Short mmCIF file of C-alpha atoms and ligand atoms in Angstrom, two decimals:
data_model
loop_
_atom_site.label_atom_id
_atom_site.label_comp_id
_atom_site.label_asym_id
_atom_site.label_seq_id
_atom_site.Cartn_x
_atom_site.Cartn_y
_atom_site.Cartn_z
CA MET A 8 25.89 -1.74 -16.89
CA PRO A 9 22.25 -2.14 -17.94
CA ASP A 10 20.65 0.65 -19.91
CA LEU A 11 19.06 3.00 -17.42
CA LYS A 12 17.67 5.51 -19.89
CA GLY A 13 14.14 4.38 -19.28
CA ARG A 14 14.32 5.06 -15.52
CA GLU A 15 11.03 6.35 -14.17
CA ASN A 16 10.76 9.66 -12.31
CA TRP A 17 8.14 10.67 -9.76
CA ALA A 18 5.30 12.41 -11.60
CA SER A 19 5.53 15.37 -9.20
CA ARG A 20 7.53 16.59 -6.21
CA LEU A 21 4.59 15.62 -4.04
CA GLY A 22 4.99 12.07 -5.34
CA PHE A 23 8.39 11.76 -3.70
CA ILE A 24 7.25 13.36 -0.44
CA LEU A 25 4.17 11.17 -0.12
CA ALA A 26 6.05 8.01 -1.02
CA ALA A 27 8.94 8.84 1.31
CA ALA A 28 6.64 9.84 4.15
CA GLY A 29 4.60 6.71 3.41
CA SER A 30 7.78 4.70 3.87
CA ALA A 31 8.71 6.50 7.06
CA VAL A 32 5.29 6.43 8.69
CA GLY A 33 4.40 2.86 9.48
CA LEU A 34 4.39 0.23 12.18
CA GLY A 35 7.44 2.04 13.55
CA ASN A 36 5.33 5.05 14.48
CA ILE A 37 2.06 3.54 15.55
CA TRP A 38 3.09 0.19 16.98
CA ARG A 39 6.82 0.28 17.78
CA PHE A 40 7.26 3.89 18.98
CA PRO A 41 4.67 3.69 21.78
CA PHE A 42 5.99 0.35 22.99
CA VAL A 43 9.66 1.35 23.08
CA VAL A 44 8.68 4.60 24.78
CA GLY A 45 6.73 2.50 27.26
CA THR A 46 9.58 0.09 27.98
CA ASN A 47 12.19 2.87 28.15
CA GLY A 48 10.63 5.09 30.77
CA GLY A 49 8.56 7.50 28.68
CA ALA A 50 9.45 11.16 28.15
CA VAL A 51 13.20 10.82 28.69
CA PHE A 52 13.33 8.41 25.77
CA VAL A 53 11.21 10.76 23.65
CA LEU A 54 13.67 13.56 24.32
CA ILE A 55 16.77 11.56 23.33
CA TYR A 56 14.91 10.26 20.31
CA LEU A 57 14.03 13.80 19.15
CA VAL A 58 17.64 14.96 19.45
CA ILE A 59 18.82 11.96 17.39
CA VAL A 60 16.13 12.54 14.75
CA ILE A 61 17.19 16.16 14.25
CA PHE A 62 20.97 15.86 14.43
CA ILE A 63 21.52 12.43 12.93
CA GLY A 64 18.31 11.46 11.15
CA TYR A 65 17.76 14.60 9.11
CA PRO A 66 21.31 15.00 7.70
CA LEU A 67 21.39 11.29 6.92
CA MET A 68 18.09 11.44 5.09
CA VAL A 69 19.39 14.29 2.93
CA THR A 70 22.59 12.32 2.33
CA GLU A 71 20.88 9.11 1.26
CA THR A 72 18.54 11.03 -1.04
CA VAL A 73 21.37 12.86 -2.83
CA VAL A 74 23.45 9.70 -3.15
CA GLY A 75 20.42 8.23 -4.92
CA ARG A 76 19.73 11.23 -7.10
CA ALA A 77 23.37 11.60 -8.14
CA GLY A 78 23.86 7.86 -8.64
CA LYS A 79 20.48 7.36 -10.38
CA ARG A 80 20.38 3.74 -9.36
CA ASN A 81 19.48 1.25 -6.62
CA PRO A 82 21.77 1.34 -3.55
CA VAL A 83 24.40 -1.06 -4.94
CA GLY A 84 24.54 0.71 -8.30
CA ALA A 85 24.47 4.20 -6.75
CA PHE A 86 27.62 3.57 -4.67
CA GLN A 87 29.23 2.02 -7.73
CA ALA A 88 28.35 5.01 -9.89
CA LEU A 89 29.82 7.50 -7.39
CA ALA A 90 32.91 5.44 -6.49
CA PRO A 91 33.68 3.13 -9.42
CA ASN A 92 36.10 0.24 -8.88
CA SER A 93 35.92 0.41 -5.11
CA PRO A 94 34.34 -1.94 -2.58
CA TRP A 95 31.81 0.72 -1.52
CA TRP A 96 29.05 -1.06 -3.41
CA LEU A 97 29.09 -3.43 -0.41
CA ALA A 98 27.47 -0.67 1.66
CA GLY A 99 24.60 -0.72 -0.81
CA ALA A 100 24.49 -4.50 -0.72
CA LEU A 101 24.18 -4.35 3.06
CA GLY A 102 21.15 -2.08 2.59
CA VAL A 103 19.52 -4.46 0.15
CA PHE A 104 20.09 -7.34 2.56
CA THR A 105 18.70 -5.34 5.48
CA GLY A 106 15.57 -4.44 3.51
CA PHE A 107 15.08 -8.08 2.75
CA LEU A 108 15.39 -9.03 6.43
CA ILE A 109 13.20 -6.24 7.79
CA LEU A 110 10.42 -6.86 5.30
CA SER A 111 10.35 -10.55 6.26
CA TYR A 112 9.20 -9.85 9.83
CA TYR A 113 7.56 -6.51 9.13
CA SER A 114 5.10 -8.37 6.98
CA VAL A 115 4.34 -10.72 9.90
CA VAL A 116 3.22 -7.73 11.99
CA GLY A 117 1.39 -6.29 8.96
CA GLY A 118 -0.45 -9.61 8.90
CA TRP A 119 -1.41 -9.34 12.60
CA SER A 120 -2.76 -5.91 11.86
CA LEU A 121 -4.89 -7.13 8.94
CA ALA A 122 -6.23 -9.94 11.12
CA TYR A 123 -7.17 -7.36 13.75
CA VAL A 124 -9.12 -5.30 11.21
CA ILE A 125 -11.35 -8.32 10.78
CA LYS A 126 -11.49 -9.02 14.53
CA ALA A 127 -12.57 -5.42 15.17
CA LEU A 128 -15.08 -5.43 12.35
CA THR A 129 -16.71 -8.68 13.41
CA GLY A 130 -17.25 -7.42 16.95
CA GLU A 131 -14.60 -9.46 18.82
CA PHE A 132 -13.70 -6.41 20.94
CA THR A 133 -16.30 -6.87 23.66
CA THR A 134 -16.06 -5.75 27.29
CA ASP A 135 -15.87 -9.33 28.59
CA ALA A 136 -13.11 -10.40 26.16
CA ASP A 137 -9.63 -11.26 27.49
CA PHE A 138 -7.40 -9.21 25.20
CA VAL A 139 -4.12 -10.71 26.32
CA ALA A 140 -5.51 -14.12 25.44
CA LEU A 141 -6.95 -12.80 22.18
CA PHE A 142 -3.54 -11.48 21.07
CA THR A 143 -1.30 -14.26 22.34
CA GLY A 144 -3.92 -16.71 21.11
CA HIS A 145 -3.66 -15.23 17.62
CA ILE A 146 0.11 -14.96 17.33
CA SER A 147 0.71 -18.37 18.87
CA LEU A 148 -1.36 -20.09 16.22
CA THR A 149 0.82 -21.84 13.69
CA ILE A 150 -1.04 -21.32 10.43
CA ALA A 151 -3.36 -18.29 10.66
CA PRO A 152 -0.66 -15.62 11.22
CA ILE A 153 1.34 -17.10 8.34
CA ILE A 154 -1.67 -16.84 6.04
CA TRP A 155 -2.16 -13.18 7.03
CA HIS A 156 1.58 -12.63 6.49
CA ALA A 157 1.06 -14.03 2.97
CA VAL A 158 -1.93 -11.76 2.32
CA PHE A 159 0.08 -8.73 3.41
CA MET A 160 2.97 -9.74 1.15
CA VAL A 161 0.67 -10.23 -1.85
CA LEU A 162 -0.67 -6.68 -1.42
CA THR A 163 2.89 -5.34 -1.22
CA VAL A 164 3.97 -7.22 -4.34
CA ALA A 165 0.88 -6.08 -6.27
CA ILE A 166 1.73 -2.40 -5.70
CA ILE A 167 5.44 -2.74 -6.50
CA ALA A 168 4.69 -4.72 -9.66
CA GLY A 169 2.71 -1.67 -10.86
CA GLY A 170 5.84 0.54 -11.02
CA VAL A 171 7.02 3.80 -9.49
CA VAL A 172 4.27 6.12 -10.75
CA LYS A 173 1.42 3.72 -11.50
CA GLY A 174 2.12 1.57 -8.44
CA ILE A 175 3.83 3.41 -5.59
CA GLN A 176 2.82 7.00 -6.32
CA ARG A 177 -0.77 6.19 -7.26
CA TRP A 178 -1.33 4.16 -4.10
CA VAL A 179 0.31 6.55 -1.65
CA GLN A 180 -1.68 9.43 -3.13
CA PHE A 181 -4.85 7.50 -2.50
CA LEU A 182 -3.91 6.11 0.93
CA TRP A 183 -2.55 9.28 2.60
CA PRO A 184 -5.88 11.16 2.76
CA VAL A 185 -7.56 8.01 4.12
CA MET A 186 -4.87 7.71 6.82
CA ALA A 187 -5.14 11.41 7.70
CA VAL A 188 -8.89 11.12 8.33
CA LEU A 189 -8.38 8.00 10.49
CA ILE A 190 -5.69 9.72 12.57
CA VAL A 191 -7.87 12.74 13.25
CA ILE A 192 -10.81 10.56 14.34
CA LEU A 193 -8.61 8.57 16.73
CA ILE A 194 -6.81 11.48 18.30
CA ILE A 195 -10.03 13.32 19.10
CA ARG A 196 -11.37 10.16 20.71
CA ALA A 197 -8.27 9.53 22.84
CA LEU A 198 -7.82 13.05 24.11
CA THR A 199 -11.43 13.32 25.20
CA LEU A 200 -11.14 10.22 27.41
CA GLU A 201 -11.41 10.91 31.09
CA GLY A 202 -8.06 10.49 32.90
CA SER A 203 -5.96 11.02 29.76
CA GLY A 204 -3.66 13.50 31.59
CA ALA A 205 -1.43 10.82 33.14
CA GLY A 206 -0.69 9.43 29.69
CA ILE A 207 0.27 12.85 28.40
CA ALA A 208 2.59 13.37 31.40
CA PHE A 209 4.22 9.98 30.78
CA LEU A 210 5.00 11.07 27.22
CA PHE A 211 6.23 14.58 27.98
CA ARG A 212 7.61 14.73 31.53
CA PRO A 213 11.12 13.21 31.60
CA ASP A 214 12.54 11.23 34.51
CA PHE A 215 16.31 11.34 33.95
CA SER A 216 17.04 8.53 36.38
CA GLU A 217 15.73 6.10 33.73
CA ILE A 218 18.65 6.69 31.31
CA THR A 219 21.11 3.88 30.49
CA ALA A 220 23.38 3.23 27.49
CA ARG A 221 20.67 0.93 26.21
CA THR A 222 18.24 3.88 26.15
CA PHE A 223 20.47 5.55 23.55
CA LEU A 224 20.82 2.39 21.47
CA ASP A 225 17.06 1.87 21.54
CA ALA A 226 16.56 5.52 20.58
CA ILE A 227 18.96 5.36 17.65
CA ALA A 228 17.45 2.06 16.52
CA GLN A 229 13.98 3.55 16.71
CA SER A 230 14.92 6.70 14.83
CA PHE A 231 16.59 4.81 11.99
CA PHE A 232 13.72 2.37 11.77
CA THR A 233 10.98 4.99 11.85
CA LEU A 234 12.70 7.26 9.34
CA SER A 235 13.51 4.28 7.06
CA LEU A 236 17.20 5.18 7.22
CA GLY A 237 20.31 3.06 6.90
CA MET A 238 19.15 0.65 4.23
CA GLY A 239 18.83 2.62 1.04
CA VAL A 240 15.13 3.48 0.86
CA PHE A 241 16.07 7.11 0.36
CA ILE A 242 18.79 6.18 -2.10
CA THR A 243 16.24 4.26 -4.12
CA TYR A 244 13.41 6.80 -3.85
CA GLY A 245 15.93 9.63 -4.40
CA SER A 246 17.04 7.97 -7.63
CA TYR A 247 13.57 8.66 -9.09
CA LEU A 248 13.85 12.35 -8.14
CA SER A 249 14.56 15.04 -10.75
CA ASP A 250 17.28 17.67 -10.42
CA ARG A 251 14.69 20.41 -10.09
CA ASP A 252 13.33 19.05 -6.82
CA ASN A 253 14.45 20.55 -3.52
CA VAL A 254 15.93 17.87 -1.29
CA PRO A 255 16.48 19.78 2.01
CA SER A 256 12.85 20.87 2.25
CA SER A 257 11.40 17.53 1.10
CA ALA A 258 13.49 15.70 3.72
CA ALA A 259 12.45 18.21 6.38
CA THR A 260 8.80 17.63 5.50
CA VAL A 261 9.24 13.86 5.76
CA VAL A 262 11.06 14.06 9.12
CA GLY A 263 8.42 16.45 10.43
CA LEU A 264 5.52 14.27 9.32
CA ASP A 265 7.09 11.13 10.69
CA THR A 266 7.92 12.62 14.08
CA GLY A 267 4.55 14.33 14.30
CA ILE A 268 2.70 11.10 13.63
CA ALA A 269 4.78 9.13 16.15
CA ILE A 270 3.92 11.69 18.83
CA LEU A 271 0.27 11.61 17.77
CA ALA A 272 0.27 7.82 18.04
CA GLY A 273 1.69 8.20 21.55
CA LEU A 274 -1.10 10.66 22.26
CA VAL A 275 -3.66 8.11 21.07
CA ILE A 276 -2.20 5.21 23.01
CA PHE A 277 -0.87 6.49 26.37
CA PRO A 278 -3.92 8.49 27.47
CA ALA A 279 -5.97 5.38 26.75
CA VAL A 280 -3.49 3.12 28.56
CA PHE A 281 -3.53 5.26 31.69
CA ALA A 282 -7.24 6.06 31.54
CA PHE A 283 -8.03 2.34 31.67
CA GLY A 284 -5.29 1.41 34.13
CA PHE A 285 -3.02 -0.63 31.85
CA GLU A 286 0.76 -1.09 32.03
CA PRO A 287 2.67 1.23 29.60
CA GLY A 288 5.66 -1.17 29.46
CA ALA A 289 3.62 -4.03 27.98
CA GLY A 290 5.99 -4.36 25.02
CA ALA A 291 5.10 -5.52 21.53
CA GLY A 292 1.52 -6.25 22.52
CA LEU A 293 0.75 -2.67 23.54
CA ALA A 294 -1.18 -1.64 20.45
CA PHE A 295 -2.73 -5.07 20.02
CA ILE A 296 -3.81 -5.71 23.61
CA THR A 297 -4.37 -2.38 25.26
CA LEU A 298 -6.14 -0.57 22.47
CA PRO A 299 -8.75 -3.24 21.71
CA ALA A 300 -9.58 -3.23 25.42
CA VAL A 301 -10.04 0.51 25.20
CA PHE A 302 -12.17 0.28 22.07
CA ALA A 303 -14.38 -2.28 23.79
CA GLU A 304 -15.18 0.28 26.49
CA MET A 305 -16.13 2.99 24.03
CA PRO A 306 -19.42 3.77 22.41
CA VAL A 307 -19.12 2.81 18.74
CA GLY A 308 -15.85 1.08 19.63
CA THR A 309 -16.23 -1.15 16.60
CA LEU A 310 -15.86 1.90 14.37
CA PHE A 311 -12.80 3.22 16.25
CA GLY A 312 -11.23 -0.22 16.52
CA THR A 313 -11.65 -0.95 12.84
CA SER A 314 -10.36 2.54 11.97
CA PHE A 315 -7.26 2.05 14.10
CA PHE A 316 -6.24 -1.30 12.66
CA LEU A 317 -7.06 -0.16 9.16
CA LEU A 318 -4.76 2.82 9.73
CA LEU A 319 -2.06 0.55 11.10
CA SER A 320 -2.36 -1.83 8.13
CA LEU A 321 -2.30 0.92 5.51
CA ALA A 322 0.65 2.66 7.16
CA ALA A 323 2.45 -0.69 7.24
CA LEU A 324 1.68 -1.26 3.57
CA THR A 325 3.11 2.09 2.41
CA SER A 326 6.31 1.20 4.33
CA ALA A 327 6.49 -2.38 3.14
CA ILE A 328 6.38 -1.27 -0.48
CA SER A 329 9.49 0.86 0.06
CA LEU A 330 11.33 -2.11 1.56
CA LEU A 331 10.42 -4.28 -1.39
CA GLU A 332 11.25 -1.49 -3.86
CA VAL A 333 14.84 -1.33 -2.59
CA VAL A 334 15.40 -5.03 -3.16
CA ALA A 335 13.42 -5.13 -6.40
CA SER A 336 15.21 -2.10 -7.89
CA TRP A 337 18.51 -3.89 -7.33
CA LEU A 338 17.36 -6.95 -9.30
CA ILE A 339 15.86 -4.73 -12.01
CA ASP A 340 18.87 -2.37 -12.45
CA GLU A 341 21.73 -4.77 -11.84
CA LYS A 342 20.42 -8.12 -12.97
CA GLY A 343 18.07 -7.00 -15.73
CA TRP A 344 14.94 -8.61 -14.27
CA THR A 345 11.52 -7.32 -15.26
CA ARG A 346 9.71 -5.43 -12.52
CA LYS A 347 6.91 -7.97 -12.36
CA SER A 348 9.10 -11.03 -11.93
CA ALA A 349 11.46 -9.24 -9.52
CA SER A 350 8.62 -8.26 -7.21
CA ALA A 351 6.83 -11.60 -7.36
CA VAL A 352 9.91 -13.79 -6.81
CA LEU A 353 11.25 -11.56 -4.03
CA GLY A 354 7.86 -11.44 -2.37
CA ALA A 355 7.77 -15.22 -2.28
CA VAL A 356 11.31 -15.59 -0.92
CA ILE A 357 10.87 -12.87 1.72
CA PHE A 358 7.61 -14.47 2.79
CA VAL A 359 9.45 -17.74 3.45
CA VAL A 360 12.24 -15.99 5.39
CA GLY A 361 9.60 -14.35 7.59
CA ILE A 362 7.97 -17.63 8.58
CA PRO A 363 10.42 -18.42 11.44
CA ALA A 364 9.77 -14.96 12.95
CA SER A 365 6.09 -15.85 13.07
CA LEU A 366 6.76 -19.35 14.38
CA GLY A 367 8.85 -17.76 17.14
CA PHE A 368 5.54 -17.33 18.96
CA SER A 369 4.34 -20.89 18.36
CA ALA A 370 6.44 -23.84 17.20
CA PHE A 371 9.79 -22.17 18.03
CA SER A 372 8.69 -20.39 21.19
CA GLY A 373 11.41 -22.14 23.23
CA PHE A 374 14.12 -20.23 21.37
CA ALA A 375 15.62 -17.27 23.26
CA ILE A 376 18.85 -15.25 23.20
CA PRO A 377 19.78 -13.75 26.59
CA GLY A 378 19.58 -9.95 26.51
CA ILE A 379 17.65 -9.98 23.24
CA GLY A 380 14.65 -12.27 23.39
CA ASP A 381 12.70 -14.66 21.17
CA LEU A 382 13.20 -15.27 17.44
CA PHE A 383 11.08 -12.29 16.49
CA ASP A 384 13.03 -9.97 18.81
CA THR A 385 16.22 -11.40 17.34
CA TYR A 386 15.25 -10.40 13.78
CA ASP A 387 14.25 -7.00 15.11
CA TRP A 388 17.46 -6.53 17.12
CA ILE A 389 19.83 -7.59 14.34
CA ALA A 390 18.07 -5.39 11.80
CA ASN A 391 17.40 -2.29 13.87
CA SER A 392 20.15 -2.18 16.46
CA ILE A 393 22.95 -3.44 14.22
CA LEU A 394 22.29 -3.33 10.48
CA LEU A 395 20.45 0.00 10.19
CA PRO A 396 22.94 2.02 12.28
CA LEU A 397 25.80 0.30 10.44
CA GLY A 398 24.21 1.18 7.09
CA GLY A 399 23.80 4.78 8.24
CA LEU A 400 27.40 4.91 9.42
CA LEU A 401 28.75 3.60 6.11
CA THR A 402 26.62 6.05 4.12
CA ALA A 403 27.81 8.99 6.23
CA VAL A 404 31.47 7.97 5.98
CA PHE A 405 31.12 7.41 2.25
CA ALA A 406 29.41 10.73 1.55
CA GLY A 407 31.58 12.66 4.03
CA TYR A 408 35.01 11.32 3.04
CA VAL A 409 34.91 9.41 -0.24
CA TRP A 410 32.36 11.25 -2.34
CA LYS A 411 33.11 14.32 -0.14
CA ALA A 412 30.70 16.36 1.95
CA LYS A 413 31.14 19.26 -0.50
CA SER A 414 29.74 17.20 -3.39
CA ALA A 415 26.88 15.89 -1.29
CA ARG A 416 25.99 19.40 -0.18
CA ALA A 417 26.24 20.75 -3.74
CA GLU A 418 23.93 17.96 -4.92
CA ALA A 419 21.45 18.76 -2.13
CA ASN A 420 21.50 22.49 -2.93
CA LYS A 421 21.41 22.05 -6.69
CA ASP A 422 18.10 23.66 -7.53
CA HIS A 423 18.11 27.43 -7.58
CA MET A 424 15.10 28.12 -5.44
CA GLY A 425 13.91 26.82 -2.15
CA MET A 426 15.57 25.71 1.07
CA LYS A 427 19.34 25.15 1.23
CA ILE A 428 21.18 22.96 3.65
CA GLY A 429 23.72 25.08 5.57
CA GLU A 430 27.45 24.89 6.27
CA TRP A 431 26.79 22.79 9.34
CA TYR A 432 25.99 19.84 7.11
CA GLY A 433 29.64 19.02 6.29
CA PRO A 434 30.91 18.70 9.88
CA ALA A 435 27.67 16.95 10.88
CA LEU A 436 28.21 14.36 8.19
CA ARG A 437 31.93 13.89 8.77
CA TYR A 438 32.14 13.99 12.56
CA VAL A 439 28.89 14.16 14.49
CA VAL A 440 26.91 11.46 12.72
CA PRO A 441 29.65 8.77 12.50
CA LEU A 442 30.92 9.37 16.02
CA ALA A 443 27.47 9.34 17.55
CA ILE A 444 26.55 6.12 15.78
CA ILE A 445 29.80 4.38 16.80
CA LEU A 446 29.49 5.39 20.44
CA VAL A 447 25.84 4.53 20.72
CA MET A 448 26.33 1.15 19.06
CA ALA A 449 29.37 0.23 21.15
CA PHE A 450 27.89 1.12 24.53
CA GLY A 451 24.44 -0.16 23.62
CA ILE A 452 25.78 -3.57 22.57
CA ILE A 453 27.84 -3.87 25.73
CA ASP A 454 24.80 -2.90 27.77
CA THR A 455 22.65 -5.48 26.02
CA PHE A 456 24.89 -8.41 26.85
CA VAL A 457 26.77 -7.46 29.99
N1 PFF B 15 9.82 3.34 8.59
C1 PFF B 15 8.96 2.19 8.67
C2 PFF B 15 8.11 2.29 9.91
O1 PFF B 15 8.30 3.22 10.71
O2 PFF B 15 7.27 1.44 10.10
C3 PFF B 15 9.68 0.89 8.65
C4 PFF B 15 10.79 0.83 7.67
C5 PFF B 15 10.51 0.99 6.32
C6 PFF B 15 12.08 0.65 8.10
C7 PFF B 15 11.56 1.01 5.44
C8 PFF B 15 13.12 0.65 7.23
C9 PFF B 15 12.84 0.84 5.91
F1 PFF B 15 13.82 0.86 5.10
#
């Protein structure tokens, strides 16, 4: 076992919260949430999603964090530390693999977002532009999106190479206030648009006839993705947490911030979509097609457009660093790599793995899996509908039965002051969370293919 005495700790409790919320809030909130809400019938999806976030997401976040803090290592090492000489380390390995896979295509979308900052800034959002053509034109290029994917990956590597405090914490502390200002500007703009009421109704007035088993699978996939659960981000970030920090309240803050920002993003996008007569079920292009069209119609749209894509890019960056940190911490702890070489080499390999996801819109656009979609959707489906819920399931079963719910709860309630997680946590971890994940996965998968 490598010497872990020199392990860094967050410089303050706020460091963990900002980094964890930075991981949670990302493309999942601003880009993915509105489009899955749009393709799943609106408010009814939001409702199911909220229930899953509270009853599955929150207890799992606490669990991952305490597994990390007690194990004091990356996901593979943390499982090994808590259950030596057992195959449970494989659950951690699955997380590391999932992080690797998600980052590869996440960075492709991060790249689109960076490209759109420049498009907005240089005045490409004009009233006579064809925004469908602008977006499909961009992603169906062979080289340009790959270059932007590379730029995004270089930024991610640069932050992770800096370390936990001087890299991650320093950057999230700087980026959060910038993101907060951008969000406030955008929300005021969207809610003052004429005709925004229909968008608000779409988000908040459920139509129960829209529910299918797939709705639940999409909701569980979305909640794991948006909360960064099921792949060891919270194990890794929790491993840099000191025993004095209060886990139940930090996790509650992160869940609250993440959910709040997803709803706010919906409140930015849907009023605009309905006010300008667009289709809410437009899919992955929603934020990239609809919003630029809206910005083009606005006075000082260049400012709002640039602000939006800057927000999207920064939010993506603070999530991407957490994905890379999981994989990098494994190489650093387990294989003795230096932080700089781990982040650089991984960045390069993950960049290459992401290239086919990008080419799915150009050179490989003929590829399609029935029920799932193109290459990009395939990466997304495997990672979010299968690997993340599976990772969450294994973590819950491990903490509930092997490490024991009592130990997990004691670890969570270790500090003397502050919020405590109640008795309900044990049964939630042992029965509710695993059962819900198994049912949702089973029915959702059947629904996808049959
Ligand atoms: N939570 C991030 C988002 O909503 O964009 C994405 C993500 C980051 C997923 C880290 C998973 C993860 F481990």
